[in-house]
mmCIF file of N, CA and C in Angstrom:
data_model
loop_
_atom_site.group_PDB
_atom_site.id
_atom_site.type_symbol
_atom_site.label_atom_id
_atom_site.label_comp_id
_atom_site.label_asym_id
_atom_site.label_seq_id
_atom_site.Cartn_x
_atom_site.Cartn_y
_atom_site.Cartn_z
ATOM 1 N N SER L 236 5.898 19.077 12.229
ATOM 2 C CA SER L 236 4.976 17.790 12.209
ATOM 3 C C SER L 236 5.328 16.916 11.070
ATOM 4 N N LEU L 237 4.213 15.747 10.684
ATOM 5 C CA LEU L 237 4.479 14.811 9.842
ATOM 6 C C LEU L 237 3.756 15.636 8.547
ATOM 7 N N TYR L 238 3.116 16.018 8.737
ATOM 8 C CA TYR L 238 2.263 16.978 7.367
ATOM 9 C C TYR L 238 3.666 17.895 6.570
ATOM 10 N N ASP L 239 4.417 18.787 7.841
ATOM 11 C CA ASP L 239 5.027 19.405 7.355
ATOM 12 C C ASP L 239 6.010 18.896 6.330
ATOM 13 N N GLU L 240 6.720 17.677 7.257
ATOM 14 C CA GLU L 240 7.264 16.608 6.560
ATOM 15 C C GLU L 240 7.420 16.217 5.040
ATOM 16 N N TYR L 241 6.193 16.046 4.931
ATOM 17 C CA TYR L 241 5.264 15.373 3.812
ATOM 18 C C TYR L 241 5.599 16.162 2.734
ATOM 19 N N TYR L 242 4.926 17.694 2.759
ATOM 20 C CA TYR L 242 4.939 18.551 2.047
ATOM 21 C C TYR L 242 6.364 19.060 1.534
ATOM 22 N N GLU L 243 6.912 18.934 2.689
ATOM 23 C CA GLU L 243 8.326 19.537 2.133
ATOM 24 C C GLU L 243 9.218 18.516 1.233
ATOM 25 N N VAL L 244 9.229 17.382 1.860
ATOM 26 C CA VAL L 244 9.613 16.223 0.528
ATOM 27 C C VAL L 244 9.102 16.516 -0.735
ATOM 28 N N ARG L 245 8.102 16.946 -1.292
ATOM 29 C CA ARG L 245 7.032 17.167 -2.326
ATOM 30 C C ARG L 245 6.963 17.936 -2.815
ATOM 31 N N GLY L 246 8.105 19.079 -2.237
ATOM 32 C CA GLY L 246 8.370 20.207 -3.233
ATOM 33 C C GLY L 246 7.649 21.261 -2.922
ATOM 34 N N LYS L 247 6.674 21.839 -1.749
ATOM 35 C CA LYS L 247 6.402 22.433 -0.934
ATOM 36 C C LYS L 247 5.383 22.437 -2.040
ATOM 37 N N ASN L 248 4.888 24.494 -2.780
ATOM 38 C CA ASN L 248 3.990 24.726 -3.304
ATOM 39 C C ASN L 248 4.458 24.591 -4.596
ATOM 40 N N ALA L 249 5.707 24.629 -5.125
ATOM 41 C CA ALA L 249 6.184 23.999 -6.765
ATOM 42 C C ALA L 249 5.924 22.683 -6.606
ATOM 43 N N GLY L 250 6.188 21.465 -5.883
ATOM 44 C CA GLY L 250 5.362 20.325 -6.169
ATOM 45 C C GLY L 250 4.294 19.912 -5.963
ATOM 46 N N ILE L 251 4.392 18.789 -5.674
ATOM 47 C CA ILE L 251 3.355 17.226 -5.830
ATOM 48 C C ILE L 251 2.579 17.276 -4.598
ATOM 49 N N GLY L 252 3.206 17.479 -3.510
ATOM 50 C CA GLY L 252 2.118 17.721 -1.935
ATOM 51 C C GLY L 252 0.870 18.745 -2.470
ATOM 52 N N LEU L 253 0.084 17.648 -1.691
ATOM 53 C CA LEU L 253 -1.080 18.234 -1.332
ATOM 54 C C LEU L 253 -1.122 19.231 -0.258
ATOM 55 N N LYS L 254 -1.752 20.810 -0.295
ATOM 56 C CA LYS L 254 -1.973 21.964 0.935
ATOM 57 C C LYS L 254 -2.978 20.638 2.053
ATOM 58 N N LYS L 255 -3.320 21.419 2.914
ATOM 59 C CA LYS L 255 -4.349 20.953 3.855
ATOM 60 C C LYS L 255 -5.509 21.111 3.355
ATOM 61 N N GLU L 256 -5.985 22.079 2.779
ATOM 62 C CA GLU L 256 -7.208 22.514 2.467
ATOM 63 C C GLU L 256 -7.825 21.990 1.299
ATOM 64 N N ASP L 257 -6.624 21.324 0.597
ATOM 65 C CA ASP L 257 -7.057 20.052 -1.074
ATOM 66 C C ASP L 257 -7.345 18.631 -0.531
ATOM 67 N N MET L 258 -7.195 18.623 1.292
ATOM 68 C CA MET L 258 -7.373 17.312 1.654
ATOM 69 C C MET L 258 -8.581 17.023 2.199
ATOM 70 N N LEU L 259 -9.281 16.194 2.598
ATOM 71 C CA LEU L 259 -10.399 14.885 3.048
ATOM 72 C C LEU L 259 -10.078 14.656 4.713
ATOM 73 N N PRO L 260 -10.021 14.545 6.016
ATOM 74 C CA PRO L 260 -9.323 14.792 6.736
ATOM 75 C C PRO L 260 -10.034 12.502 6.806
ATOM 76 N N ILE L 261 -8.671 11.616 7.232
ATOM 77 C CA ILE L 261 -8.946 10.477 7.498
ATOM 78 C C ILE L 261 -8.638 10.649 9.348
ATOM 79 N N ASP L 262 -9.450 10.005 9.837
ATOM 80 C CA ASP L 262 -8.877 9.326 11.609
ATOM 81 C C ASP L 262 -7.955 8.556 11.707
ATOM 82 N N GLY L 263 -7.031 8.512 11.840
ATOM 83 C CA GLY L 263 -5.779 7.317 11.593
ATOM 84 C C GLY L 263 -6.066 7.456 13.458
ATOM 85 N N ALA L 264 -6.379 7.934 14.092
ATOM 86 C CA ALA L 264 -5.864 7.598 15.905
ATOM 87 C C ALA L 264 -6.862 6.233 15.920
ATOM 88 N N SER L 265 -8.023 6.040 15.366
ATOM 89 C CA SER L 265 -9.302 5.330 15.412
ATOM 90 C C SER L 265 -8.299 3.951 15.192
ATOM 91 N N ALA L 266 -7.608 3.688 14.076
ATOM 92 C CA ALA L 266 -7.059 2.454 13.183
ATOM 93 C C ALA L 266 -5.698 2.507 14.591
ATOM 94 N N GLY L 267 -5.879 3.174 15.678
ATOM 95 C CA GLY L 267 -4.441 2.942 16.635
ATOM 96 C C GLY L 267 -3.798 3.154 15.570
ATOM 97 N N LEU L 268 -3.387 4.356 14.640
ATOM 98 C CA LEU L 268 -1.859 5.057 14.325
ATOM 99 C C LEU L 268 -1.452 6.609 15.350
ATOM 100 N N SER L 269 -0.839 6.060 15.895
ATOM 101 C CA SER L 269 0.137 6.632 17.339
ATOM 102 C C SER L 269 0.213 7.898 16.250
ATOM 103 N N GLU L 270 1.033 7.858 15.284
ATOM 104 C CA GLU L 270 2.414 8.595 14.847
ATOM 105 C C GLU L 270 1.646 9.562 13.894
ATOM 106 N N CYS L 271 0.375 9.094 13.380
ATOM 107 C CA CYS L 271 -0.856 9.521 12.505
ATOM 108 C C CYS L 271 -2.185 9.935 13.196
ATOM 109 N N ALA L 272 -2.538 10.785 14.145
ATOM 110 C CA ALA L 272 -3.996 10.818 14.291
ATOM 111 C C ALA L 272 -4.843 11.078 13.548
ATOM 112 N N VAL L 273 -4.477 12.178 12.300
ATOM 113 C CA VAL L 273 -5.370 12.459 11.280
ATOM 114 C C VAL L 273 -4.515 12.643 9.995
ATOM 115 N N PHE L 274 -4.579 12.076 8.899
ATOM 116 C CA PHE L 274 -4.006 11.738 7.694
ATOM 117 C C PHE L 274 -5.430 12.820 6.622
ATOM 118 N N GLY L 275 -4.772 12.530 5.298
ATOM 119 C CA GLY L 275 -5.429 13.341 4.576
ATOM 120 C C GLY L 275 -5.600 12.426 3.337
ATOM 121 N N VAL L 276 -6.966 12.617 2.409
ATOM 122 C CA VAL L 276 -7.028 12.082 1.334
ATOM 123 C C VAL L 276 -7.348 13.597 0.050
ATOM 124 N N ASN L 277 -6.982 13.479 -1.147
ATOM 125 C CA ASN L 277 -7.455 14.164 -1.968
ATOM 126 C C ASN L 277 -8.644 14.383 -2.242
ATOM 127 N N LYS L 278 -8.929 15.915 -2.178
ATOM 128 C CA LYS L 278 -10.469 15.848 -1.994
ATOM 129 C C LYS L 278 -11.077 15.903 -3.147
ATOM 130 N N LEU L 279 -10.452 15.662 -4.398
ATOM 131 C CA LEU L 279 -11.076 15.666 -5.859
ATOM 132 C C LEU L 279 -11.467 13.896 -5.211
ATOM 133 N N ILE L 280 -10.847 13.215 -4.565
ATOM 134 C CA ILE L 280 -11.611 11.613 -4.630
ATOM 135 C C ILE L 280 -12.424 11.736 -3.510
ATOM 136 N N PRO L 281 -13.093 12.142 -3.252
ATOM 137 C CA PRO L 281 -14.626 11.892 -1.683
ATOM 138 C C PRO L 281 -14.587 10.299 -1.521
ATOM 139 N N ILE L 282 -14.712 9.478 -2.573
ATOM 140 C CA ILE L 282 -14.969 8.206 -2.654
ATOM 141 C C ILE L 282 -13.684 7.567 -1.267
ATOM 142 N N TYR L 283 -12.895 7.549 -1.818
ATOM 143 C CA TYR L 283 -12.029 6.858 -0.645
ATOM 144 C C TYR L 283 -12.324 7.412 1.063
ATOM 145 N N LYS L 284 -12.338 8.744 1.035
ATOM 146 C CA LYS L 284 -12.952 8.903 2.222
ATOM 147 C C LYS L 284 -14.597 8.198 3.068
ATOM 148 N N GLU L 285 -15.486 8.426 1.710
ATOM 149 C CA GLU L 285 -16.506 8.108 2.177
ATOM 150 C C GLU L 285 -16.231 6.049 2.651
ATOM 151 N N LEU L 286 -15.363 5.476 1.660
ATOM 152 C CA LEU L 286 -15.275 4.251 1.979
ATOM 153 C C LEU L 286 -14.500 3.903 3.559
ATOM 154 N N TYR L 287 -14.072 4.611 3.471
ATOM 155 C CA TYR L 287 -13.213 4.490 5.525
ATOM 156 C C TYR L 287 -13.917 4.713 5.974
ATOM 157 N N ASP L 288 -14.737 5.460 5.918
ATOM 158 C CA ASP L 288 -15.631 6.121 7.047
ATOM 159 C C ASP L 288 -16.632 5.587 7.350
ATOM 160 N N ASP L 289 -17.124 4.529 6.093
ATOM 161 C CA ASP L 289 -18.349 3.362 6.925
ATOM 162 C C ASP L 289 -17.607 2.096 6.906
ATOM 163 N N GLY L 290 -16.770 2.003 6.578
ATOM 164 C CA GLY L 290 -16.359 0.878 7.123
ATOM 165 C C GLY L 290 -15.866 -0.421 6.076
ATOM 166 N N HIS L 291 -15.754 0.263 4.640
ATOM 167 C CA HIS L 291 -15.063 -0.581 3.525
ATOM 168 C C HIS L 291 -13.923 -0.028 3.268
ATOM 169 N N GLY L 292 -13.317 0.566 3.344
ATOM 170 C CA GLY L 292 -11.923 0.719 2.625
ATOM 171 C C GLY L 292 -11.230 0.953 4.221
ATOM 172 N N VAL L 293 -9.962 0.466 3.652
ATOM 173 C CA VAL L 293 -8.886 0.338 4.377
ATOM 174 C C VAL L 293 -7.283 1.315 3.672
ATOM 175 N N PHE L 294 -6.557 1.686 4.377
ATOM 176 C CA PHE L 294 -5.312 2.635 3.510
ATOM 177 C C PHE L 294 -4.145 1.604 4.586
ATOM 178 N N PHE L 295 -3.296 1.522 3.573
ATOM 179 C CA PHE L 295 -1.757 0.711 4.456
ATOM 180 C C PHE L 295 -0.750 1.806 4.848
ATOM 181 N N ALA L 296 -0.323 1.707 6.359
ATOM 182 C CA ALA L 296 0.113 3.080 6.549
ATOM 183 C C ALA L 296 1.829 2.314 6.424
ATOM 184 N N ASN L 297 2.645 3.380 6.259
ATOM 185 C CA ASN L 297 4.180 3.187 6.614
ATOM 186 C C ASN L 297 4.266 1.719 5.552
ATOM 187 N N MET L 298 4.068 1.747 4.126
ATOM 188 C CA MET L 298 4.562 0.523 3.266
ATOM 189 C C MET L 298 5.970 0.984 2.818
ATOM 190 N N GLY L 299 6.733 -0.180 2.786
ATOM 191 C CA GLY L 299 8.471 -0.185 2.703
ATOM 192 C C GLY L 299 8.540 -1.080 2.805
ATOM 193 N N HIS L 300 10.023 -1.562 2.048
ATOM 194 C CA HIS L 300 10.086 -2.941 1.694
ATOM 195 C C HIS L 300 11.685 -2.706 2.676
ATOM 196 N N LEU L 301 11.919 -3.686 3.629
ATOM 197 C CA LEU L 301 13.083 -3.951 4.142
ATOM 198 C C LEU L 301 13.023 -5.518 4.663
ATOM 199 N N HIS L 302 13.996 -6.210 4.133
ATOM 200 C CA HIS L 302 14.360 -7.430 4.814
ATOM 201 C C HIS L 302 14.478 -7.610 6.289
ATOM 202 N N LYS L 303 15.089 -6.641 6.866
ATOM 203 C CA LYS L 303 15.951 -6.435 8.307
ATOM 204 C C LYS L 303 15.989 -4.988 8.684
ATOM 205 N N PRO L 304 16.167 -4.300 9.970
ATOM 206 C CA PRO L 304 16.386 -3.184 10.091
ATOM 207 C C PRO L 304 17.902 -2.706 9.536
ATOM 208 N N VAL L 305 17.595 -1.560 8.582
ATOM 209 C CA VAL L 305 18.949 -1.103 8.584
ATOM 210 C C VAL L 305 19.354 0.311 9.140
ATOM 211 N N SER L 306 20.432 0.945 9.130
ATOM 212 C CA SER L 306 20.901 2.712 9.108
ATOM 213 C C SER L 306 20.942 2.953 7.658
ATOM 214 N N LYS L 307 21.323 4.531 7.748
ATOM 215 C CA LYS L 307 21.758 5.029 6.716
ATOM 216 C C LYS L 307 23.235 4.561 6.777
ATOM 217 N N ARG L 308 23.790 3.727 6.935
ATOM 218 C CA ARG L 308 25.555 3.369 6.469
ATOM 219 C C ARG L 308 25.196 1.829 6.138
ATOM 220 N N SER L 309 24.584 1.301 6.789
ATOM 221 C CA SER L 309 24.338 -0.007 6.119
ATOM 222 C C SER L 309 23.655 -0.410 5.163
ATOM 223 N N TRP L 310 22.629 0.323 4.572
ATOM 224 C CA TRP L 310 21.646 0.276 4.092
ATOM 225 C C TRP L 310 21.998 -0.471 2.349
ATOM 226 N N ILE L 311 22.733 -0.305 1.751
ATOM 227 C CA ILE L 311 23.354 -0.336 0.903
ATOM 228 C C ILE L 311 23.793 -2.067 1.078
ATOM 229 N N THR L 312 24.075 -2.434 1.957
ATOM 230 C CA THR L 312 24.957 -3.551 2.194
ATOM 231 C C THR L 312 23.844 -4.810 2.624
ATOM 232 N N GLU L 313 23.169 -4.655 3.192
ATOM 233 C CA GLU L 313 22.277 -5.167 3.979
ATOM 234 C C GLU L 313 20.932 -5.027 3.515
ATOM 235 N N THR L 314 20.936 -4.817 1.954
ATOM 236 C CA THR L 314 19.339 -4.906 1.981
ATOM 237 C C THR L 314 19.218 -5.670 0.181
ATOM 238 N N ARG L 315 18.467 -6.321 0.021
ATOM 239 C CA ARG L 315 18.145 -7.522 -1.295
ATOM 240 C C ARG L 315 17.758 -6.371 -2.667
ATOM 241 N N THR L 316 16.657 -5.382 -1.610
ATOM 242 C CA THR L 316 16.039 -4.705 -3.139
ATOM 243 C C THR L 316 17.168 -3.424 -3.410
ATOM 244 N N ASP L 317 16.709 -2.642 -4.304
ATOM 245 C CA ASP L 317 17.428 -1.829 -4.152
ATOM 246 C C ASP L 317 15.635 -0.335 -4.186
ATOM 247 N N LEU L 318 16.321 -0.381 -3.057
ATOM 248 C CA LEU L 318 15.078 0.507 -2.541
ATOM 249 C C LEU L 318 14.566 1.739 -3.092
ATOM 250 N N PHE L 319 15.699 2.307 -4.141
ATOM 251 C CA PHE L 319 15.372 4.008 -4.683
ATOM 252 C C PHE L 319 14.563 3.472 -5.868
ATOM 253 N N SER L 320 14.423 2.746 -6.751
ATOM 254 C CA SER L 320 13.984 1.979 -7.853
ATOM 255 C C SER L 320 12.249 2.025 -7.630
ATOM 256 N N HIS L 321 11.983 2.971 -8.596
ATOM 257 C CA HIS L 321 10.297 2.437 -8.520
ATOM 258 C C HIS L 321 10.069 0.907 -8.857
ATOM 259 N N HIS L 322 10.564 0.729 -10.076
ATOM 260 C CA HIS L 322 10.103 -0.380 -10.558
ATOM 261 C C HIS L 322 10.355 -1.725 -9.554
ATOM 262 N N ALA L 323 11.530 -1.657 -8.531
ATOM 263 C CA ALA L 323 11.725 -3.279 -7.893
ATOM 264 C C ALA L 323 11.314 -2.325 -6.553
ATOM 265 N N MET L 324 10.762 -1.446 -6.060
ATOM 266 C CA MET L 324 9.423 -1.300 -4.686
ATOM 267 C C MET L 324 7.987 -1.332 -5.301
ATOM 268 N N LYS L 325 7.628 -1.537 -5.998
ATOM 269 C CA LYS L 325 6.606 -1.810 -6.848
ATOM 270 C C LYS L 325 6.162 -2.557 -6.991
ATOM 271 N N ALA L 326 6.982 -3.690 -7.646
ATOM 272 C CA ALA L 326 7.131 -5.436 -7.469
ATOM 273 C C ALA L 326 7.105 -5.549 -6.323
ATOM 274 N N GLU L 327 7.748 -5.304 -4.898
ATOM 275 C CA GLU L 327 8.234 -5.766 -3.997
ATOM 276 C C GLU L 327 6.641 -5.245 -2.776
ATOM 277 N N ALA L 328 6.176 -4.294 -3.391
ATOM 278 C CA ALA L 328 5.120 -4.303 -2.804
ATOM 279 C C ALA L 328 3.926 -4.976 -3.311
ATOM 280 N N HIS L 329 3.813 -5.252 -4.600
ATOM 281 C CA HIS L 329 2.857 -5.761 -4.925
ATOM 282 C C HIS L 329 2.520 -7.562 -3.944
ATOM 283 N N LEU L 330 3.878 -7.948 -3.857
ATOM 284 C CA LEU L 330 4.405 -9.336 -3.123
ATOM 285 C C LEU L 330 4.224 -9.173 -1.435
ATOM 286 N N VAL L 331 4.734 -8.283 -0.839
ATOM 287 C CA VAL L 331 5.185 -8.332 0.583
ATOM 288 C C VAL L 331 5.240 -9.676 1.328
ATOM 289 N N ASP L 332 6.429 -10.008 0.377
ATOM 290 C CA ASP L 332 6.607 -11.476 0.879
ATOM 291 C C ASP L 332 8.177 -11.416 0.966
ATOM 292 N N ALA L 333 9.265 -10.890 1.578
ATOM 293 C CA ALA L 333 10.296 -10.591 1.481
ATOM 294 C C ALA L 333 11.323 -11.806 1.124
ATOM 295 N N PHE L 334 10.850 -13.467 1.971
ATOM 296 C CA PHE L 334 11.549 -14.318 1.813
ATOM 297 C C PHE L 334 10.903 -15.417 1.063
ATOM 298 N N ARG L 335 9.610 -14.876 0.311
ATOM 299 C CA ARG L 335 8.858 -15.298 -0.457
ATOM 300 C C ARG L 335 8.242 -17.526 0.172
ATOM 301 N N GLU L 336 7.806 -16.590 1.321
ATOM 302 C CA GLU L 336 7.216 -17.672 1.888
ATOM 303 C C GLU L 336 5.797 -18.003 1.938
ATOM 304 N N GLY L 337 4.995 -17.124 1.178
ATOM 305 C CA GLY L 337 4.185 -16.655 1.407
ATOM 306 C C GLY L 337 2.949 -18.189 -0.103
ATOM 307 N N LYS L 338 2.093 -18.615 0.332
ATOM 308 C CA LYS L 338 1.604 -19.755 -0.812
ATOM 309 C C LYS L 338 0.828 -18.866 -1.914
ATOM 310 N N GLY L 339 1.123 -18.061 -2.262
ATOM 311 C CA GLY L 339 0.845 -16.933 -3.922
ATOM 312 C C GLY L 339 1.788 -15.739 -4.296
ATOM 313 N N PRO L 340 1.483 -15.353 -5.022
ATOM 314 C CA PRO L 340 2.617 -13.900 -5.022
ATOM 315 C C PRO L 340 1.856 -13.016 -4.956
ATOM 316 N N GLY L 341 0.987 -12.388 -4.500
ATOM 317 C CA GLY L 341 0.687 -11.159 -4.260
ATOM 318 C C GLY L 341 -0.147 -10.948 -2.924
ATOM 319 N N VAL L 342 -0.017 -10.118 -2.536
ATOM 320 C CA VAL L 342 -0.349 -9.804 -0.710
ATOM 321 C C VAL L 342 -1.796 -9.649 -0.931
ATOM 322 N N PHE L 343 -2.701 -9.043 -2.057
ATOM 323 C CA PHE L 343 -4.099 -9.133 -1.448
ATOM 324 C C PHE L 343 -4.882 -10.218 -2.471
ATOM 325 N N GLY L 344 -3.981 -11.220 -2.459
ATOM 326 C CA GLY L 344 -4.551 -12.337 -3.228
ATOM 327 C C GLY L 344 -4.475 -13.238 -2.190
ATOM 328 N N ARG L 345 -3.507 -13.288 -1.579
ATOM 329 C CA ARG L 345 -3.215 -14.250 -0.402
ATOM 330 C C ARG L 345 -4.728 -13.701 1.081
ATOM 331 N N MET L 346 -4.590 -12.165 1.209
ATOM 332 C CA MET L 346 -5.598 -11.602 1.868
ATOM 333 C C MET L 346 -6.848 -12.702 1.426
ATOM 334 N N LEU L 347 -6.971 -12.484 0.150
ATOM 335 C CA LEU L 347 -8.495 -12.954 -0.120
ATOM 336 C C LEU L 347 -8.233 -14.305 -0.095
ATOM 337 N N ASP L 348 -7.386 -15.220 -0.425
ATOM 338 C CA ASP L 348 -7.261 -16.473 -0.175
ATOM 339 C C ASP L 348 -7.866 -17.090 1.271
ATOM 340 N N ILE L 349 -7.477 -16.114 2.318
ATOM 341 C CA ILE L 349 -7.806 -16.118 3.847
ATOM 342 C C ILE L 349 -9.066 -15.913 4.183
ATOM 343 N N LEU L 350 -9.798 -14.947 3.820
ATOM 344 C CA LEU L 350 -10.920 -14.764 3.733
ATOM 345 C C LEU L 350 -11.850 -15.664 3.028
ATOM 346 N N GLU L 351 -11.520 -16.520 1.821
ATOM 347 C CA GLU L 351 -12.148 -17.343 1.577
ATOM 348 C C GLU L 351 -12.040 -18.671 2.621
ATOM 349 N N GLN L 352 -10.818 -19.091 2.352
ATOM 350 C CA GLN L 352 -10.722 -20.354 2.856
ATOM 351 C C GLN L 352 -10.719 -20.809 4.619
ATOM 352 N N ASN L 353 -10.186 -19.463 5.527
ATOM 353 C CA ASN L 353 -10.924 -19.511 6.450
ATOM 354 C C ASN L 353 -11.842 -19.403 7.289
ATOM 355 N N HIS L 354 -12.482 -18.039 6.623
ATOM 356 C CA HIS L 354 -14.033 -17.366 6.893
ATOM 357 C C HIS L 354 -15.201 -17.757 6.067
ATOM 358 N N GLY L 355 -14.930 -18.422 5.251
ATOM 359 C CA GLY L 355 -16.182 -19.061 4.321
ATOM 360 C C GLY L 355 -16.654 -17.650 3.432
ATOM 361 N N LEU L 356 -15.932 -16.611 3.243
ATOM 362 C CA LEU L 356 -15.998 -15.517 2.147
ATOM 363 C C LEU L 356 -16.713 -15.364 0.857
ATOM 364 N N LYS L 357 -17.517 -14.757 0.475
ATOM 365 C CA LYS L 357 -17.180 -15.061 -1.549
ATOM 366 C C LYS L 357 -16.327 -13.927 -1.303
ATOM 367 N N VAL L 358 -14.985 -13.873 -2.323
ATOM 368 C CA VAL L 358 -14.612 -12.792 -2.854
ATOM 369 C C VAL L 358 -13.880 -12.917 -4.147
ATOM 370 N N GLY L 359 -13.695 -11.706 -4.575
ATOM 371 C CA GLY L 359 -12.826 -11.291 -5.509
ATOM 372 C C GLY L 359 -12.370 -10.334 -6.304
ATOM 373 N N ALA L 360 -11.903 -10.023 -7.076
ATOM 374 C CA ALA L 360 -10.667 -8.615 -7.216
ATOM 375 C C ALA L 360 -11.093 -8.180 -8.690
ATOM 376 N N THR L 361 -10.631 -7.306 -8.714
ATOM 377 C CA THR L 361 -10.850 -6.812 -10.458
ATOM 378 C C THR L 361 -9.297 -5.696 -10.813
ATOM 379 N N ALA L 362 -9.172 -6.549 -11.885
ATOM 380 C CA ALA L 362 -7.894 -5.002 -12.036
ATOM 381 C C ALA L 362 -8.230 -4.130 -13.687
ATOM 382 N N VAL L 363 -7.521 -3.108 -13.394
ATOM 383 C CA VAL L 363 -7.983 -2.039 -14.523
ATOM 384 C C VAL L 363 -6.988 -2.580 -15.240
ATOM 385 N N ASP L 364 -7.189 -2.645 -16.799
ATOM 386 C CA ASP L 364 -6.608 -2.955 -17.940
ATOM 387 C C ASP L 364 -5.712 -3.735 -18.027
ATOM 388 N N SER L 365 -5.001 -4.928 -17.216
ATOM 389 C CA SER L 365 -4.374 -5.600 -17.378
ATOM 390 C C SER L 365 -4.468 -6.572 -16.018
ATOM 391 N N ARG L 366 -4.162 -7.779 -15.938
ATOM 392 C CA ARG L 366 -3.989 -8.707 -14.586
ATOM 393 C C ARG L 366 -2.114 -8.494 -13.508
ATOM 394 N N VAL L 367 -2.979 -8.012 -12.456
ATOM 395 C CA VAL L 367 -1.867 -7.316 -11.952
ATOM 396 C C VAL L 367 -1.113 -8.659 -10.568
ATOM 397 N N GLN L 368 0.041 -9.044 -10.258
ATOM 398 C CA GLN L 368 0.618 -9.633 -9.164
ATOM 399 C C GLN L 368 -0.055 -9.647 -8.048
ATOM 400 N N ILE L 369 -0.324 -8.402 -7.632
ATOM 401 C CA ILE L 369 -0.834 -7.805 -5.961
ATOM 402 C C ILE L 369 -2.206 -8.811 -6.127
ATOM 403 N N LEU L 370 -2.667 -9.191 -6.801
ATOM 404 C CA LEU L 370 -4.240 -9.836 -6.810
ATOM 405 C C LEU L 370 -4.025 -11.032 -7.142
ATOM 406 N N SER L 371 -2.995 -11.609 -7.072
ATOM 407 C CA SER L 371 -2.812 -12.956 -7.572
ATOM 408 C C SER L 371 -2.684 -13.932 -6.315
ATOM 409 N N GLY L 372 -3.534 -14.870 -6.074
ATOM 410 C CA GLY L 372 -3.522 -15.580 -5.019
ATOM 411 C C GLY L 372 -2.949 -16.698 -5.020
ATOM 412 N N ASP L 373 -3.140 -18.041 -4.161
ATOM 413 C CA ASP L 373 -2.535 -19.328 -4.180
ATOM 414 C C ASP L 373 -3.306 -20.233 -5.583
ATOM 415 N N PRO L 374 -2.183 -20.124 -6.599
ATOM 416 C CA PRO L 374 -2.766 -20.759 -7.643
ATOM 417 C C PRO L 374 -3.984 -22.209 -7.653
ATOM 418 N N THR L 375 -3.429 -22.662 -6.547
ATOM 419 C CA THR L 375 -4.325 -23.802 -6.870
ATOM 420 C C THR L 375 -6.449 -23.526 -6.331
ATOM 421 N N THR L 376 -6.675 -22.526 -5.740
ATOM 422 C CA THR L 376 -7.660 -22.037 -5.887
ATOM 423 C C THR L 376 -8.388 -21.799 -7.101
ATOM 424 N N GLY L 377 -8.014 -21.834 -8.322
ATOM 425 C CA GLY L 377 -8.721 -21.100 -9.363
ATOM 426 C C GLY L 377 -9.021 -19.964 -9.728
ATOM 427 N N ARG L 378 -8.975 -18.926 -8.685
ATOM 428 C CA ARG L 378 -9.512 -18.212 -8.659
ATOM 429 C C ARG L 378 -8.796 -16.872 -9.225
ATOM 430 N N HIS L 379 -8.943 -16.261 -10.752
ATOM 431 C CA HIS L 379 -8.073 -15.015 -11.224
ATOM 432 C C HIS L 379 -9.309 -13.567 -10.848
ATOM 433 N N PRO L 380 -8.242 -12.863 -11.056
ATOM 434 C CA PRO L 380 -8.973 -11.416 -10.777
ATOM 435 C C PRO L 380 -9.402 -10.935 -12.270
ATOM 436 N N HIS L 381 -10.539 -10.208 -12.375
ATOM 437 C CA HIS L 381 -11.256 -9.995 -12.887
ATOM 438 C C HIS L 381 -9.951 -8.712 -13.752
ATOM 439 N N VAL L 382 -10.519 -9.096 -15.072
ATOM 440 C CA VAL L 382 -9.953 -7.502 -15.755
ATOM 441 C C VAL L 382 -10.524 -6.588 -16.529
ATOM 442 N N MET L 383 -10.933 -5.370 -16.137
ATOM 443 C CA MET L 383 -11.971 -4.739 -16.866
ATOM 444 C C MET L 383 -10.631 -3.619 -18.166
ATOM 445 N N ASN L 384 -11.186 -3.613 -19.081
ATOM 446 C CA ASN L 384 -10.175 -2.746 -20.334
ATOM 447 C C ASN L 384 -11.697 -1.739 -20.237
#
């Protein structure tokens, strides 16, 4: 099962994987996740489940960074990003713009731009400790994330 694969990859009992009883279930089927009808969040952080269940939270599934489909044989010559570097993958996850076509550097900032400009919603973002690229949108909007220290 997908859970068994998750648990094994994370070191089983001696690793960092959560046991099923340590998770609160999230209904993935209602979001159209056919491969993951139920997934879980750490039971020590119940607010994540509450926000999702109330329609105020979102989970991004299958976040990875590839410029095009590759195989085990071709990935090393066919990708632009160091797929096994935490630093590189974190930077790419903040952008989610493989070809740098977006109007702003951060994926969440661009989402906020669309909600504000196309849908007339009041939006804002808050970062903890320092400004992060993922929250930065189109620089012409003048909207910057608030930083909590």
